[in-house]
mmCIF file of C-alpha atoms and ligand atoms in Angstrom:
data_model
loop_
_atom_site.group_PDB
_atom_site.id
_atom_site.type_symbol
_atom_site.label_atom_id
_atom_site.label_comp_id
_atom_site.label_asym_id
_atom_site.label_seq_id
_atom_site.Cartn_x
_atom_site.Cartn_y
_atom_site.Cartn_z
ATOM 1 C CA MET V 2 44.337 366.546 213.537
ATOM 2 C CA LYS V 3 47.710 365.532 214.885
ATOM 3 C CA THR V 4 47.573 368.195 217.626
ATOM 4 C CA PHE V 5 44.066 367.141 218.543
ATOM 5 C CA LEU V 6 45.087 363.471 218.879
ATOM 6 C CA ILE V 7 48.071 364.335 221.058
ATOM 7 C CA GLY V 8 45.798 366.498 223.198
ATOM 8 C CA VAL V 9 43.379 363.618 223.688
ATOM 9 C CA MET V 10 46.200 361.222 224.516
ATOM 10 C CA LEU V 11 47.631 363.617 227.091
ATOM 11 C CA LEU V 12 44.218 363.947 228.680
ATOM 12 C CA CYS V 13 43.930 360.139 228.956
ATOM 13 C CA PHE V 14 47.353 359.789 230.518
ATOM 14 C CA THR V 15 47.019 362.637 232.987
ATOM 15 C CA SER V 16 43.593 361.510 234.066
ATOM 16 C CA SER V 17 44.718 357.982 234.932
ATOM 17 C CA PRO V 18 47.006 358.653 237.948
ATOM 18 C CA SER V 19 44.529 361.039 239.545
ATOM 19 C CA ALA V 20 41.639 358.608 239.007
ATOM 20 C CA CYS V 21 42.572 356.882 242.258
ATOM 21 C CA GLU V 22 43.341 359.987 244.334
ATOM 22 C CA PHE V 23 40.405 361.249 246.343
ATOM 23 C CA ASP V 24 40.108 363.976 248.990
ATOM 24 C CA ASN V 25 41.221 361.737 251.814
ATOM 25 C CA VAL V 26 42.066 358.361 250.366
ATOM 26 C CA THR V 27 44.660 357.468 247.732
ATOM 27 C CA PHE V 28 44.965 354.146 245.943
ATOM 28 C CA ASP V 29 48.398 353.775 244.369
ATOM 29 C CA ASN V 30 49.160 351.512 241.416
ATOM 30 C CA LYS V 31 52.583 352.879 240.508
ATOM 31 C CA PHE V 32 54.852 350.094 241.690
ATOM 32 C CA SER V 33 56.200 346.760 240.520
ATOM 33 C CA THR V 34 53.461 344.045 240.313
ATOM 34 C CA ALA V 35 50.648 346.585 240.844
ATOM 35 C CA ARG V 36 47.311 345.994 239.165
ATOM 36 C CA LEU V 37 44.479 348.425 239.719
ATOM 37 C CA THR V 38 42.745 349.810 236.658
ATOM 38 C CA ALA V 39 40.289 352.431 237.892
ATOM 39 C CA CYS V 40 38.639 353.697 241.070
ATOM 40 C CA LYS V 41 35.349 355.307 241.950
ATOM 41 C CA GLU V 42 34.241 356.950 245.187
ATOM 42 C CA LEU V 43 30.739 355.624 245.929
ATOM 43 C CA ALA V 44 30.399 357.523 249.216
ATOM 44 C CA SER V 45 32.871 359.287 251.495
ATOM 45 C CA ASP V 46 34.056 355.961 252.928
ATOM 46 C CA ARG V 47 33.130 353.537 250.114
ATOM 47 C CA TYR V 48 35.184 352.852 247.017
ATOM 48 C CA LEU V 49 34.787 350.697 243.926
ATOM 49 C CA LEU V 50 38.051 349.441 242.424
ATOM 50 C CA ILE V 51 38.057 348.025 238.910
ATOM 51 C CA ILE V 52 40.594 345.319 238.077
ATOM 52 C CA LYS V 53 41.124 344.513 234.403
ATOM 53 C CA PRO V 54 43.447 341.935 232.875
ATOM 54 C CA GLU V 55 46.221 342.799 230.423
ATOM 55 C CA ASN V 56 44.191 341.505 227.457
ATOM 56 C CA THR V 57 41.491 338.962 226.690
ATOM 57 C CA PRO V 58 40.631 336.121 226.370
ATOM 58 C CA ILE V 59 42.431 335.138 229.527
ATOM 59 C CA ASN V 60 42.594 332.449 232.185
ATOM 60 C CA ASP V 61 40.341 333.141 235.170
ATOM 61 C CA SER V 62 42.981 334.414 237.591
ATOM 62 C CA ALA V 63 42.189 337.968 238.603
ATOM 63 C CA TRP V 64 45.363 339.382 240.150
ATOM 64 C CA TYR V 65 45.162 342.701 241.979
ATOM 65 C CA SER V 66 47.772 344.650 243.868
ATOM 66 C CA PHE V 67 47.679 348.245 245.114
ATOM 67 C CA LYS V 68 48.664 350.482 247.993
ATOM 68 C CA VAL V 69 46.232 352.544 249.991
ATOM 69 C CA SER V 70 46.641 355.457 252.392
ATOM 70 C CA SER V 71 44.423 358.135 253.912
ATOM 71 C CA LYS V 72 45.069 361.648 255.224
ATOM 72 C CA ALA V 73 42.894 360.894 258.234
ATOM 73 C CA GLN V 74 42.625 357.667 260.155
ATOM 74 C CA SER V 75 39.403 355.908 259.191
ATOM 75 C CA VAL V 76 37.751 352.672 258.110
ATOM 76 C CA ILE V 77 36.814 352.447 254.459
ATOM 77 C CA ASN V 78 34.842 349.849 252.559
ATOM 78 C CA VAL V 79 36.378 348.637 249.318
ATOM 79 C CA THR V 80 34.655 346.673 246.567
ATOM 80 C CA LEU V 81 36.839 344.932 244.002
ATOM 81 C CA LYS V 82 35.215 344.313 240.652
ATOM 82 C CA TYR V 83 37.057 342.150 238.139
ATOM 83 C CA THR V 84 36.296 342.371 234.458
ATOM 84 C CA ASP V 85 36.869 339.126 232.534
ATOM 85 C CA GLY V 86 37.393 337.074 235.674
ATOM 86 C CA ASN V 87 35.884 335.943 238.951
ATOM 87 C CA GLN V 88 37.106 335.949 242.519
ATOM 88 C CA ARG V 89 40.174 333.693 242.886
ATOM 89 C CA TYR V 90 42.872 335.127 245.166
ATOM 90 C CA LEU V 91 41.981 335.818 248.802
ATOM 91 C CA PRO V 92 42.766 339.440 249.704
ATOM 92 C CA LYS V 93 45.797 340.037 251.898
ATOM 93 C CA ILE V 94 47.283 343.091 253.569
ATOM 94 C CA SER V 95 50.851 344.023 254.471
ATOM 95 C CA SER V 96 52.415 347.057 256.094
ATOM 96 C CA ASP V 97 55.957 346.214 254.944
ATOM 97 C CA GLY V 98 55.455 344.164 251.762
ATOM 98 C CA GLU V 99 57.020 341.176 253.540
ATOM 99 C CA SER V 100 54.565 339.776 256.070
ATOM 100 C CA TRP V 101 50.962 339.368 255.013
ATOM 101 C CA GLU V 102 47.635 338.760 256.697
ATOM 102 C CA TYR V 103 44.341 337.605 255.258
ATOM 103 C CA ILE V 104 41.623 340.268 255.046
ATOM 104 C CA PRO V 105 38.125 339.054 255.969
ATOM 105 C CA PHE V 106 35.904 339.735 252.951
ATOM 106 C CA LYS V 107 32.387 339.237 251.647
ATOM 107 C CA LYS V 108 31.564 337.646 248.323
ATOM 108 C CA ASN V 109 28.856 339.310 246.340
ATOM 109 C CA ARG V 110 25.841 336.969 246.304
ATOM 110 C CA ARG V 111 24.843 337.821 242.770
ATOM 111 C CA HIS V 112 28.171 338.570 241.131
ATOM 112 C CA GLU V 113 31.128 336.195 241.293
ATOM 113 C CA ASN V 114 33.375 338.965 240.009
ATOM 114 C CA LYS V 115 32.902 341.175 243.085
ATOM 115 C CA ILE V 116 34.117 341.069 246.670
ATOM 116 C CA SER V 117 34.147 343.703 249.389
ATOM 117 C CA PHE V 118 36.028 344.288 252.608
ATOM 118 C CA ASP V 119 36.745 346.937 255.223
ATOM 119 C CA LEU V 120 40.192 348.470 255.595
ATOM 120 C CA LYS V 121 41.603 350.512 258.440
ATOM 121 C CA VAL V 122 43.575 353.273 256.766
ATOM 122 C CA ASP V 123 45.799 356.140 257.820
ATOM 123 C CA LYS V 124 48.642 358.142 256.336
ATOM 124 C CA THR V 125 51.009 355.162 256.240
ATOM 125 C CA SER V 126 50.570 353.215 253.000
ATOM 126 C CA VAL V 127 49.664 349.545 253.198
ATOM 127 C CA TRP V 128 49.758 346.973 250.435
ATOM 128 C CA VAL V 129 46.654 345.028 249.458
ATOM 129 C CA ALA V 130 47.119 342.151 247.020
ATOM 130 C CA GLY V 131 45.738 338.785 245.933
ATOM 131 C CA GLN V 132 48.854 336.982 247.182
ATOM 132 C CA GLU V 133 52.174 337.901 248.745
ATOM 133 C CA ILE V 134 54.104 340.211 246.418
ATOM 134 C CA ILE V 135 57.152 338.542 244.887
ATOM 135 C CA ASN V 136 58.546 340.989 242.350
ATOM 136 C CA ASN V 137 61.560 340.896 240.040
ATOM 137 C CA GLU V 138 63.835 342.459 242.677
ATOM 138 C CA HIS V 139 62.963 339.606 245.018
ATOM 139 C CA TYR V 140 64.295 337.108 242.460
ATOM 140 C CA ILE V 141 67.467 339.133 241.987
ATOM 141 C CA SER V 142 68.153 339.055 245.749
ATOM 142 C CA TRP V 143 67.287 335.367 245.955
ATOM 143 C CA ASN V 144 69.575 334.552 243.000
ATOM 144 C CA GLU V 145 72.447 336.475 244.553
ATOM 145 C CA GLU V 146 72.005 334.862 247.935
ATOM 146 C CA LEU V 147 71.961 331.392 246.386
ATOM 147 C CA VAL V 148 75.149 332.115 244.463
ATOM 148 C CA GLN V 149 76.901 333.451 247.568
ATOM 149 C CA LYS V 150 75.985 330.448 249.689
ATOM 150 C CA THR V 151 76.284 327.604 247.187
ATOM 151 C CA ALA V 152 78.102 326.286 244.138
ATOM 152 C CA PHE V 153 75.422 327.628 241.787
ATOM 153 C CA LYS V 154 76.562 330.166 239.197
ATOM 154 C CA LEU V 155 74.371 333.014 237.996
ATOM 155 C CA ALA V 156 74.146 334.210 234.398
ATOM 156 C CA VAL V 157 71.732 336.075 232.158
ATOM 157 C CA LEU V 158 69.929 333.626 229.891
ATOM 158 C CA GLY V 159 68.706 336.508 227.740
ATOM 159 C CA LYS V 160 66.306 339.436 227.604
ATOM 160 C CA SER V 161 62.541 339.399 227.867
ATOM 161 C CA GLU V 162 60.324 341.016 225.238
ATOM 162 C CA GLU V 163 60.692 344.365 227.058
ATOM 163 C CA GLY V 164 64.414 343.945 227.659
ATOM 164 C CA ARG V 165 64.398 342.710 231.252
ATOM 165 C CA ASN V 166 67.025 340.166 232.241
ATOM 166 C CA ILE V 167 65.932 336.557 232.478
ATOM 167 C CA TYR V 168 68.342 334.837 234.832
ATOM 168 C CA GLN V 169 69.604 331.288 234.955
ATOM 169 C CA LEU V 170 71.322 329.488 237.792
ATOM 170 C CA HIS V 171 73.542 326.560 237.015
ATOM 171 C CA SER V 172 75.291 323.945 239.065
ATOM 172 C CA SER V 173 77.725 322.036 236.879
ATOM 173 C CA SER V 174 78.841 318.441 237.152
ATOM 174 C CA GLN V 175 81.333 316.375 235.202
ATOM 175 C CA SER V 176 78.563 314.440 233.470
ATOM 176 C CA ASN V 177 76.351 315.374 230.544
ATOM 177 C CA GLU V 178 73.038 314.822 232.396
ATOM 178 C CA TRP V 179 70.842 317.885 232.964
ATOM 179 C CA LEU V 180 67.889 318.570 235.232
ATOM 180 C CA VAL V 181 65.846 321.650 234.239
ATOM 181 C CA ILE V 182 63.682 323.719 236.620
ATOM 182 C CA VAL V 183 61.490 326.608 235.401
ATOM 183 C CA GLY V 184 59.305 329.036 237.347
ATOM 184 C CA ARG V 185 56.887 331.943 237.122
ATOM 185 C CA MET V 186 55.580 331.631 233.584
ATOM 186 C CA HIS V 187 52.333 332.885 235.135
ATOM 187 C CA PRO V 188 52.833 336.052 237.200
ATOM 188 C CA PRO V 189 50.156 335.676 239.933
ATOM 189 C CA GLU V 190 51.078 332.061 240.692
ATOM 190 C CA ILE V 191 52.841 332.903 243.916
ATOM 191 C CA THR V 192 52.404 329.549 245.653
ATOM 192 C CA GLY V 193 54.377 328.014 242.770
ATOM 193 C CA ALA V 194 57.162 330.512 243.470
ATOM 194 C CA LEU V 195 56.934 329.795 247.202
ATOM 195 C CA ALA V 196 57.512 326.117 246.339
ATOM 196 C CA LEU V 197 60.334 326.724 243.851
ATOM 197 C CA PHE V 198 62.546 328.607 246.329
ATOM 198 C CA PRO V 199 62.860 325.819 248.947
ATOM 199 C CA PHE V 200 62.798 323.133 246.214
ATOM 200 C CA VAL V 201 65.862 324.626 244.512
ATOM 201 C CA GLY V 202 67.380 325.423 247.904
ATOM 202 C CA GLU V 203 67.353 321.729 248.730
ATOM 203 C CA PHE V 204 69.415 320.920 245.612
ATOM 204 C CA SER V 205 71.957 323.572 246.525
ATOM 205 C CA ILE V 206 72.786 322.872 250.178
ATOM 206 C CA ASN V 207 75.952 321.249 251.441
ATOM 207 C CA GLN V 208 74.622 317.851 252.557
ATOM 208 C CA GLU V 209 75.322 314.303 251.511
ATOM 209 C CA LEU V 210 72.342 313.774 249.181
ATOM 210 C CA PRO V 211 72.491 317.097 247.276
ATOM 211 C CA ASN V 212 76.299 316.920 247.114
ATOM 212 C CA LYS V 213 76.060 313.468 245.569
ATOM 213 C CA PHE V 214 73.338 314.701 243.251
ATOM 214 C CA ARG V 215 75.300 317.721 242.030
ATOM 215 C CA GLU V 216 78.362 315.551 241.512
ATOM 216 C CA ARG V 217 76.438 313.530 238.956
ATOM 217 C CA PHE V 218 73.863 315.949 237.505
ATOM 218 C CA ASN V 219 73.937 319.462 236.074
ATOM 219 C CA VAL V 220 71.092 321.575 237.422
ATOM 220 C CA LEU V 221 69.700 324.452 235.361
ATOM 221 C CA VAL V 222 67.203 326.767 237.066
ATOM 222 C CA ILE V 223 65.269 329.579 235.391
ATOM 223 C CA PRO V 224 63.284 330.851 238.371
ATOM 224 C CA ASN V 225 61.434 333.728 236.689
ATOM 225 C CA LEU V 226 60.684 333.270 233.001
ATOM 226 C CA ASN V 227 58.152 336.105 232.748
ATOM 227 C CA PRO V 228 59.691 339.219 234.359
ATOM 228 C CA ASP V 229 57.603 341.548 232.157
ATOM 229 C CA GLY V 230 54.369 339.926 233.285
ATOM 230 C CA VAL V 231 55.542 340.039 236.908
ATOM 231 C CA GLU V 232 56.449 343.738 236.661
ATOM 232 C CA LYS V 233 53.117 344.691 235.093
ATOM 233 C CA GLY V 234 51.013 342.673 237.519
ATOM 234 C CA ASN V 235 49.660 340.623 234.620
ATOM 235 C CA TRP V 236 47.056 337.975 235.310
ATOM 236 C CA ARG V 237 48.672 335.437 233.010
ATOM 237 C CA HIS V 238 50.546 336.674 229.956
ATOM 238 C CA ASN V 239 53.886 338.119 228.859
ATOM 239 C CA ALA V 240 54.325 341.636 227.438
ATOM 240 C CA ASN V 241 52.869 340.480 224.104
ATOM 241 C CA GLY V 242 49.692 339.296 225.794
ATOM 242 C CA VAL V 243 50.617 335.646 225.242
ATOM 243 C CA ASP V 244 50.367 332.754 227.700
ATOM 244 C CA LEU V 245 53.919 331.375 227.811
ATOM 245 C CA ASN V 246 52.699 327.969 228.908
ATOM 246 C CA ARG V 247 50.728 327.642 225.668
ATOM 247 C CA ASP V 248 53.671 328.643 223.483
ATOM 248 C CA TRP V 249 55.878 325.559 223.676
ATOM 249 C CA VAL V 250 54.765 324.135 220.322
ATOM 250 C CA THR V 251 55.054 327.266 218.193
ATOM 251 C CA LEU V 252 57.846 328.879 220.264
ATOM 252 C CA LYS V 253 56.909 332.348 219.054
ATOM 253 C CA GLN V 254 57.785 334.227 222.227
ATOM 254 C CA ARG V 255 61.244 335.436 223.135
ATOM 255 C CA GLU V 256 60.993 333.866 226.606
ATOM 256 C CA THR V 257 60.181 330.343 225.400
ATOM 257 C CA GLN V 258 62.729 330.655 222.583
ATOM 258 C CA LEU V 259 65.453 331.477 225.110
ATOM 259 C CA VAL V 260 64.809 328.269 227.041
ATOM 260 C CA HIS V 261 64.463 326.206 223.864
ATOM 261 C CA ASN V 262 67.729 327.573 222.450
ATOM 262 C CA LYS V 263 69.505 326.882 225.726
ATOM 263 C CA LEU V 264 68.304 323.269 225.870
ATOM 264 C CA GLN V 265 69.124 322.740 222.195
ATOM 265 C CA GLU V 266 72.595 324.141 222.787
ATOM 266 C CA ILE V 267 73.076 321.770 225.741
ATOM 267 C CA GLU V 268 72.117 318.775 223.609
ATOM 268 C CA ALA V 269 74.182 319.990 220.638
ATOM 269 C CA ARG V 270 77.229 319.955 222.920
ATOM 270 C CA GLY V 271 76.544 316.340 223.890
ATOM 271 C CA GLY V 272 74.396 317.041 226.947
ATOM 272 C CA LYS V 273 71.248 315.093 227.747
ATOM 273 C CA ILE V 274 68.138 316.635 229.312
ATOM 274 C CA ILE V 275 67.039 313.926 231.756
ATOM 275 C CA PHE V 276 64.112 315.539 233.579
ATOM 276 C CA ALA V 277 62.277 318.859 233.821
ATOM 277 C CA ILE V 278 59.824 320.484 236.174
ATOM 278 C CA ASP V 279 57.916 323.771 236.061
ATOM 279 C CA PHE V 280 56.195 325.465 238.995
ATOM 280 C CA HIS V 281 52.654 326.856 239.011
ATOM 281 C CA SER V 282 49.621 327.500 241.203
ATOM 282 C CA THR V 283 46.058 326.424 240.870
ATOM 283 C CA ARG V 284 43.035 325.927 243.100
ATOM 284 C CA GLY V 285 44.244 322.594 244.524
ATOM 285 C CA ASN V 286 47.605 320.826 244.744
ATOM 286 C CA VAL V 287 48.282 318.635 241.726
ATOM 287 C CA PHE V 288 51.189 317.111 239.826
ATOM 288 C CA TYR V 289 50.522 316.967 236.090
ATOM 289 C CA THR V 290 52.580 314.179 234.569
ATOM 290 C CA MET V 291 53.046 312.436 231.227
ATOM 291 C CA PRO V 292 51.322 309.042 230.892
ATOM 292 C CA THR V 293 53.698 306.165 231.688
ATOM 293 C CA ASP V 294 53.109 304.659 228.211
ATOM 294 C CA TYR V 295 53.838 307.909 226.336
ATOM 295 C CA GLY V 296 57.358 306.951 225.312
ATOM 296 C CA VAL V 297 59.249 308.979 227.903
ATOM 297 C CA PHE V 298 62.119 307.439 229.812
ATOM 298 C CA PRO V 299 62.283 305.923 232.263
ATOM 299 C CA PRO V 300 58.506 305.375 232.137
ATOM 300 C CA LEU V 301 57.944 304.836 235.876
ATOM 301 C CA LEU V 302 60.348 307.449 237.244
ATOM 302 C CA VAL V 303 57.709 310.051 238.096
ATOM 303 C CA ASN V 304 55.237 307.564 239.523
ATOM 304 C CA ASN V 305 57.917 306.098 241.764
ATOM 305 C CA TRP V 306 59.012 309.551 242.883
ATOM 306 C CA LEU V 307 55.521 310.825 243.665
ATOM 307 C CA LYS V 308 54.500 307.579 245.374
ATOM 308 C CA GLU V 309 57.461 307.985 247.697
ATOM 309 C CA LEU V 310 56.597 311.656 248.276
ATOM 310 C CA ASP V 311 53.039 310.641 249.140
ATOM 311 C CA ARG V 312 54.272 307.945 251.534
ATOM 312 C CA LEU V 313 56.556 310.344 253.396
ATOM 313 C CA SER V 314 54.371 313.451 253.472
ATOM 314 C CA LYS V 315 51.999 314.069 256.318
ATOM 315 C CA ASN V 316 49.042 316.489 256.025
ATOM 316 C CA PHE V 317 49.442 316.407 252.272
ATOM 317 C CA ASN V 318 47.761 314.333 249.621
ATOM 318 C CA VAL V 319 49.813 313.835 246.448
ATOM 319 C CA VAL V 320 47.410 314.073 243.505
ATOM 320 C CA ILE V 321 48.809 312.822 240.187
ATOM 321 C CA LYS V 322 47.077 313.683 236.923
ATOM 322 C CA PRO V 323 48.661 312.170 233.834
ATOM 323 C CA GLY V 324 47.789 313.909 230.595
ATOM 324 C CA ASN V 325 48.789 314.079 226.958
ATOM 325 C CA ASN V 326 47.949 317.282 225.050
ATOM 326 C CA PRO V 327 50.167 317.381 221.972
ATOM 327 C CA ASP V 328 48.933 320.734 220.636
ATOM 328 C CA LYS V 329 48.393 322.659 223.849
ATOM 329 C CA GLY V 330 51.892 324.128 224.037
ATOM 330 C CA VAL V 331 52.692 323.321 227.662
ATOM 331 C CA PHE V 332 56.274 322.974 228.897
ATOM 332 C CA LYS V 333 55.851 319.443 230.269
ATOM 333 C CA GLN V 334 54.728 318.138 226.886
ATOM 334 C CA TYR V 335 57.473 320.093 225.094
ATOM 335 C CA ILE V 336 60.077 318.269 227.203
ATOM 336 C CA ALA V 337 58.438 314.885 226.621
ATOM 337 C CA ASP V 338 58.130 315.390 222.859
ATOM 338 C CA ASN V 339 61.555 316.914 222.256
ATOM 339 C CA TYR V 340 63.764 315.081 224.739
ATOM 340 C CA LYS V 341 61.775 311.850 225.345
ATOM 341 C CA VAL V 342 62.089 312.145 229.107
ATOM 342 C CA GLN V 343 59.689 312.743 231.976
ATOM 343 C CA ALA V 344 58.501 316.192 232.966
ATOM 344 C CA VAL V 345 56.134 317.365 235.661
ATOM 345 C CA THR V 346 54.009 320.468 236.179
ATOM 346 C CA TYR V 347 54.190 321.134 239.918
ATOM 347 C CA GLU V 348 51.016 322.981 240.927
ATOM 348 C CA MET V 349 50.511 324.315 244.447
ATOM 349 C CA GLY V 350 47.060 325.273 245.688
ATOM 350 C CA ASP V 351 46.476 329.032 245.896
ATOM 351 C CA ASN V 352 45.486 328.775 249.545
ATOM 352 C CA GLU V 353 47.787 325.994 250.686
ATOM 353 C CA ASN V 354 49.379 326.621 254.066
ATOM 354 C CA ARG V 355 52.715 328.357 253.410
ATOM 355 C CA LYS V 356 54.629 326.140 255.856
ATOM 356 C CA ILE V 357 53.285 323.025 254.139
ATOM 357 C CA ILE V 358 54.310 324.439 250.737
ATOM 358 C CA THR V 359 57.877 324.729 252.057
ATOM 359 C CA SER V 360 58.043 321.347 253.771
ATOM 360 C CA ILE V 361 56.535 319.519 250.773
ATOM 361 C CA ALA V 362 58.877 321.305 248.356
ATOM 362 C CA LYS V 363 61.899 320.184 250.401
ATOM 363 C CA LEU V 364 60.640 316.625 250.633
ATOM 364 C CA ALA V 365 59.800 316.632 246.905
ATOM 365 C CA ALA V 366 63.349 317.738 246.104
ATOM 366 C CA GLN V 367 64.916 315.112 248.383
ATOM 367 C CA THR V 368 62.802 312.262 247.028
ATOM 368 C CA LEU V 369 63.394 313.391 243.431
ATOM 369 C CA MET V 370 67.157 313.499 243.986
ATOM 370 C CA THR V 371 67.046 309.971 245.430
ATOM 371 C CA GLU V 372 64.956 308.674 242.534
ATOM 372 C CA LEU V 373 67.138 310.308 239.866
ATOM 373 C CA LEU V 374 70.327 309.035 241.512
ATOM 374 C CA LYS V 375 68.879 305.501 241.430
ATOM 375 C CA THR V 376 68.315 305.821 237.686
ATOM 376 C CA LYS V 377 71.077 304.562 235.416
ATOM 377 C CA LYS V 378 72.273 306.775 232.601
ATOM 378 C CA GLU V 379 71.002 304.346 229.932
ATOM 379 C CA GLN V 380 67.512 304.367 231.428
ATOM 380 C CA PHE V 381 67.022 308.034 230.460
ATOM 381 C CA LEU V 382 67.766 307.002 226.874
ATOM 382 C CA GLY V 383 65.224 304.191 226.926
ATOM 383 C CA ASP V 384 67.980 301.621 226.381
ATOM 384 C CA ASN V 385 67.160 299.641 229.460
HETATM 385 ZN ZN1 ZN A 1 50.468 328.315 235.682
#
């Protein structure tokens, strides 16, 4: 029986890599962030690619990422079919993994979980993915560059469920006030990552406002809280199949525990968390906030900040959605409930113009620094 089972398992494993290798065309899913579950040749130049999530039930955010090459130069037609999700991310192509172009595609009239497009292929592999690929190595390079250029220090916060490093960046001040910035709980939410990089960058540069800010405030950044999910090309979850941004009440996952323990340790040593922000993507730009009467201090800080951002930003409409969901397990609410201060979920639209994402992130950082610097220490404690 044992031998038979092993035989069956071997068959399953050996059949999976070859499932996407055809006479001429090869679809490759053996790289960081890849997600391509199965392939079928429908005709000599037509292929059906199946994209499945890591587990279900799951948020409707079908991430896909694969490479494709062909022995002979040709044009092939590819249909993507998502199980447990509908079309969300617009297909993009890259020859170097760095610069990306949109691929014109057709939606299936009857099935929202199918799209198709033509691809010019030859023996040089190209990447096709739902968004730009930002993998764990990208964060490591970005971390190192930030540390080289600025006063931020890099450390390992701890290990993910599968033993990957979760990094923290820290700029220390003389005071006990701490700003906390968290990113990439949800692996495919690339526009959130594209906002976090320039947002944090703005806090780190050598200019009057950020220098003044860092003199007063500690800044703690955890840019990539879900490296396992990023590596596996997960649609939403960590290696345990759990949505990290629904885990902040029960704190059952290693990744959320690491952040919680860090913040508890800061407060145990006399520190004060004064504000927190986590970066995400969704269909449209939105800032999820805590209601002003929720008992977070100072009550009007976020409204004042976002009003100023709205006033100064051109081509961008600041949408504010206050909400109170005590049992949902989101980070924003965790901060409000545990530290009695404001927190914001910063959501960038999936298809927002990349230059606007950058310019808004910089402006958001500048206006937030100004607003926090205006706030007296006692106001974060609700004493004033
Ligand atoms: Zn998210």
